[in-house]
């Protein structure tokens, strides 16, 4: 280690002249820091290259906000790692970037979605909804000219290369981009290829015939002008929509029935009789979702029932697993007991086995008609372990006891070892019974160590999605509710079901639930921190 | 589970009453609870060896023994089990490793350096972690739908996107746990190295990382197990059967109990669990230490 010269510069970094800095740099290089420097430059070069690519792609998509953010973060990262100060930042930056993007941003985004009507039928912008409505009602124009078309592809996206039958000009468009004139390779008066795109062979067209038939390339910017569609990838025809959008009046008119649909302000075109055209689009609805969650009785009922059960489940799970684990740990304190290691390995196996597999296995064993428990253990009984509301709750708790007690067993063994034997001896001297020693001395000492773990375990069970989803799927379902929730659903599995299962995905409502849960979790967190002062040791 | 009343088993020991009062009852409880713990695992092993694929067919434990279902699940083109296994290992290993590394970097800064925002940073990390990432699954899904349009390589239906989301939790309880462990390493070691001319990076990579290896192993293992078990985000993000992880794939295999390929599932479960169980049993002593320092199964 010869580079003592440079060491002081890292931590204190007094103001330096340029000459001093270059001298320090040379000393660094001489002292074997060259490898670190090269490594650092290589890593940063990779980061910058990726960022440059990202900026390029975002530029092509006109995503200016994201582009600005990416640029700013990249510059910041370069500055941090080339700076001679900012040492803590060098260690914290990777984690913080990931935390901000994938946790803090998603959390804020969740709050935003909770204020919109995002979900099935409302998942895009108004322009997309208009385009989609008109595409869904396209009919072929009688006596329209026949266009020669060629199906082309670029990075998975299909496009149509269209030759105009009147002037022979070639133009290109996709589902999203209207036809625009291009310089194409012509063959027998038909445009067959264009730079940057791959022409699909006849076999390709056949293989992707569904996609080809779905193609509807807008004729012009105005959706009322219709679109070119093709059945066989050879001939195209002009189709126009039976819906006509009037931009100035902001209405949709169905030309076949004459019904006029107007923007109802809630993200859909609605006729006077109240009929909605779907898909609609995403709009800001303020606190509607929250109001619905708390006042609509078909939602509030299940929400309250699920919230109550979530607390019962989490508390009972922590209590049962802890007491069984503690009992076993104390059992094993006996030094004369044989075969302890053998028992211990058997007892912790449920913890080692992947929990989602265990839950599915229990679901199989508890099946009402074919399961092992009813068929074999109970000789053909028909007990609805997972289908009766109360028994299902019991089953969930039983399986969670199975899953959770080994963890508590391990924890209690560790914690009991930390309690000195003198405590016991002193108790015996004072004439205390074993139960008194346990109740008055050992348990309080043990709780000091394990309370943070019990809180963590409560938090884990509060959100124990896997167990519920794999074992009962939340069922049996509540009757007469507007949301797919059931008697054993926890808040988190209910959110998942509202958002991702069933015919109607309601992202807005699910996100509103999420924010409500977050408030509950945050309150519990604050209270438990106050109580345990877990952060007191931070200085 | 209370000890059952049928306690009078013939145990050949002379002063039976005294032996039973002292250790005998302990064996009794241990046996009962061990049976409770082991039974579902024996059942799944038996089911995996049973060639008749249905749930009912597997009820007679070890009535038929064969490896048909193992062969079936490994070779059936409809069930890309080897691919699921590979995907799970890729995601869990890369995430576990990177998570530990990023977490250790942060723990080093928090433990060894004093800077403005340190206390607030530590508290933020713990509090944000209270909000489970999977609750934001809707936002994650919508965010990745947009990312798919710009960068398909990390968008929906990619393992790299899934890894990135999981890494969002790299700073969190794990960092907090490591921070506690880093604090137990005497600072005099760093100072001695500094006097010998080592910079902060050299101290971190060549001295500290070696000394904290046990906690890195524990955190890595717990993250690994947590990721192997993660269903919610993986099921939303991974669409094609070929891209899915074991959790998502195997769950679909038995989602309808009537038509479930039960023994195939059991065989898949046994193969998926064996490596995890072995590693777990080998490292269990370290894990006990790590757990009592504040981790949780998750």
mmCIF file of N, CA and C in Angstrom, chain A residues 286-327:
data_model
loop_
_atom_site.group_PDB
_atom_site.id
_atom_site.type_symbol
_atom_site.label_atom_id
_atom_site.label_comp_id
_atom_site.label_asym_id
_atom_site.label_seq_id
_atom_site.Cartn_x
_atom_site.Cartn_y
_atom_site.Cartn_z
ATOM 1 N N UNK A 286 -62.149 11.825 -9.148
ATOM 2 C CA UNK A 286 -62.060 12.316 -7.774
ATOM 3 C C UNK A 286 -62.205 11.183 -6.778
ATOM 4 N N UNK A 287 -62.954 11.411 -5.729
ATOM 5 C CA UNK A 287 -63.039 10.425 -4.663
ATOM 6 C C UNK A 287 -64.207 9.444 -4.852
ATOM 7 N N UNK A 288 -64.728 9.380 -6.082
ATOM 8 C CA UNK A 288 -65.859 8.483 -6.339
ATOM 9 C C UNK A 288 -65.620 7.060 -5.859
ATOM 10 N N UNK A 289 -64.419 6.528 -6.173
ATOM 11 C CA UNK A 289 -64.151 5.147 -5.793
ATOM 12 C C UNK A 289 -64.165 4.982 -4.283
ATOM 13 N N UNK A 290 -63.584 5.970 -3.579
ATOM 14 C CA UNK A 290 -63.553 5.899 -2.116
ATOM 15 C C UNK A 290 -64.976 5.997 -1.571
ATOM 16 N N UNK A 291 -65.746 6.913 -2.156
ATOM 17 C CA UNK A 291 -67.126 7.072 -1.707
ATOM 18 C C UNK A 291 -67.906 5.785 -1.939
ATOM 19 N N UNK A 292 -67.696 5.199 -3.128
ATOM 20 C CA UNK A 292 -68.363 3.933 -3.433
ATOM 21 C C UNK A 292 -67.966 2.866 -2.424
ATOM 22 N N UNK A 293 -66.665 2.774 -2.144
ATOM 23 C CA UNK A 293 -66.174 1.727 -1.240
ATOM 24 C C UNK A 293 -66.793 1.874 0.146
ATOM 25 N N UNK A 294 -67.045 3.114 0.563
ATOM 26 C CA UNK A 294 -67.492 3.317 1.934
ATOM 27 C C UNK A 294 -68.999 3.484 2.061
ATOM 28 N N UNK A 295 -69.706 3.723 0.946
ATOM 29 C CA UNK A 295 -71.146 3.937 1.085
ATOM 30 C C UNK A 295 -71.995 2.905 0.350
ATOM 31 N N UNK A 296 -71.546 2.443 -0.817
ATOM 32 C CA UNK A 296 -72.324 1.462 -1.566
ATOM 33 C C UNK A 296 -72.432 0.180 -0.732
ATOM 34 N N UNK A 297 -73.659 -0.201 -0.356
ATOM 35 C CA UNK A 297 -73.782 -1.319 0.585
ATOM 36 C C UNK A 297 -73.310 -2.639 -0.002
ATOM 37 N N UNK A 298 -73.382 -2.793 -1.343
ATOM 38 C CA UNK A 298 -72.919 -4.062 -1.911
ATOM 39 C C UNK A 298 -71.403 -4.137 -1.922
ATOM 40 N N UNK A 299 -70.731 -3.015 -1.661
ATOM 41 C CA UNK A 299 -69.266 -3.042 -1.556
ATOM 42 C C UNK A 299 -68.851 -2.872 -0.103
ATOM 43 N N UNK A 300 -69.526 -1.974 0.615
ATOM 44 C CA UNK A 300 -69.118 -1.709 1.992
ATOM 45 C C UNK A 300 -69.269 -2.954 2.857
ATOM 46 N N UNK A 301 -70.372 -3.689 2.663
ATOM 47 C CA UNK A 301 -70.598 -4.904 3.456
ATOM 48 C C UNK A 301 -69.403 -5.841 3.386
ATOM 49 N N UNK A 302 -69.075 -6.329 2.169
ATOM 50 C CA UNK A 302 -67.914 -7.215 2.071
ATOM 51 C C UNK A 302 -66.614 -6.560 2.532
ATOM 52 N N UNK A 303 -66.442 -5.276 2.259
ATOM 53 C CA UNK A 303 -65.197 -4.611 2.675
ATOM 54 C C UNK A 303 -65.033 -4.676 4.189
ATOM 55 N N UNK A 304 -66.130 -4.399 4.920
ATOM 56 C CA UNK A 304 -66.044 -4.442 6.383
ATOM 57 C C UNK A 304 -65.805 -5.870 6.866
ATOM 58 N N UNK A 305 -66.532 -6.815 6.269
ATOM 59 C CA UNK A 305 -66.370 -8.212 6.695
ATOM 60 C C UNK A 305 -64.939 -8.665 6.437
ATOM 61 N N UNK A 306 -64.398 -8.308 5.270
ATOM 62 C CA UNK A 306 -63.035 -8.727 4.930
ATOM 63 C C UNK A 306 -62.033 -8.061 5.863
ATOM 64 N N UNK A 307 -62.247 -6.783 6.179
ATOM 65 C CA UNK A 307 -61.320 -6.091 7.079
ATOM 66 C C UNK A 307 -61.310 -6.757 8.452
ATOM 67 N N UNK A 308 -62.509 -7.045 8.979
ATOM 68 C CA UNK A 308 -62.580 -7.680 10.294
ATOM 69 C C UNK A 308 -61.866 -9.025 10.269
ATOM 70 N N UNK A 309 -62.133 -9.822 9.242
ATOM 71 C CA UNK A 309 -61.518 -11.150 9.145
ATOM 72 C C UNK A 309 -60.004 -11.019 8.998
ATOM 73 N N UNK A 310 -59.536 -10.009 8.269
ATOM 74 C CA UNK A 310 -58.092 -9.838 8.100
ATOM 75 C C UNK A 310 -57.418 -9.644 9.455
ATOM 76 N N UNK A 311 -58.042 -8.830 10.314
ATOM 77 C CA UNK A 311 -57.461 -8.628 11.645
ATOM 78 C C UNK A 311 -57.526 -9.910 12.468
ATOM 79 N N UNK A 312 -58.697 -10.572 12.454
ATOM 80 C CA UNK A 312 -58.824 -11.816 13.222
ATOM 81 C C UNK A 312 -57.781 -12.820 12.741
ATOM 82 N N UNK A 313 -57.686 -12.963 11.443
ATOM 83 C CA UNK A 313 -56.743 -13.939 10.884
ATOM 84 C C UNK A 313 -55.316 -13.632 11.329
ATOM 85 N N UNK A 314 -54.921 -12.349 11.190
ATOM 86 C CA UNK A 314 -53.533 -12.011 11.518
ATOM 87 C C UNK A 314 -53.253 -12.216 13.000
ATOM 88 N N UNK A 315 -54.186 -11.786 13.866
ATOM 89 C CA UNK A 315 -53.947 -11.907 15.312
ATOM 90 C C UNK A 315 -53.938 -13.371 15.736
ATOM 91 N N UNK A 316 -54.958 -14.132 15.300
ATOM 92 C CA UNK A 316 -55.031 -15.537 15.718
ATOM 93 C C UNK A 316 -53.837 -16.311 15.163
ATOM 94 N N UNK A 317 -53.427 -16.009 13.925
ATOM 95 C CA UNK A 317 -52.278 -16.710 13.348
ATOM 96 C C UNK A 317 -51.025 -16.475 14.180
ATOM 97 N N UNK A 318 -50.781 -15.217 14.533
ATOM 98 C CA UNK A 318 -49.585 -14.927 15.317
ATOM 99 C C UNK A 318 -49.671 -15.633 16.664
ATOM 100 N N UNK A 319 -50.852 -15.562 17.310
ATOM 101 C CA UNK A 319 -50.985 -16.164 18.636
ATOM 102 C C UNK A 319 -50.787 -17.679 18.593
ATOM 103 N N UNK A 320 -51.487 -18.364 17.672
ATOM 104 C CA UNK A 320 -51.387 -19.832 17.661
ATOM 105 C C UNK A 320 -49.976 -20.287 17.304
ATOM 106 N N UNK A 321 -49.389 -19.682 16.261
ATOM 107 C CA UNK A 321 -48.048 -20.140 15.877
ATOM 108 C C UNK A 321 -47.054 -19.853 16.992
ATOM 109 N N UNK A 322 -47.188 -18.690 17.636
ATOM 110 C CA UNK A 322 -46.229 -18.353 18.685
ATOM 111 C C UNK A 322 -46.342 -19.323 19.856
ATOM 112 N N UNK A 323 -47.567 -19.628 20.290
ATOM 113 C CA UNK A 323 -47.675 -20.481 21.468
ATOM 114 C C UNK A 323 -47.272 -21.924 21.169
ATOM 115 N N UNK A 324 -47.606 -22.434 20.024
ATOM 116 C CA UNK A 324 -47.140 -23.784 19.707
ATOM 117 C C UNK A 324 -45.619 -23.795 19.582
ATOM 118 N N UNK A 325 -45.071 -22.772 18.924
ATOM 119 C CA UNK A 325 -43.609 -22.699 18.777
ATOM 120 C C UNK A 325 -42.925 -22.605 20.131
ATOM 121 N N UNK A 326 -43.501 -21.782 21.018
ATOM 122 C CA UNK A 326 -42.915 -21.606 22.349
ATOM 123 C C UNK A 326 -42.991 -22.902 23.146
ATOM 124 N N UNK A 327 -44.150 -23.565 23.084
ATOM 125 C CA UNK A 327 -44.307 -24.831 23.804
ATOM 126 C C UNK A 327 -43.239 -25.823 23.366
#
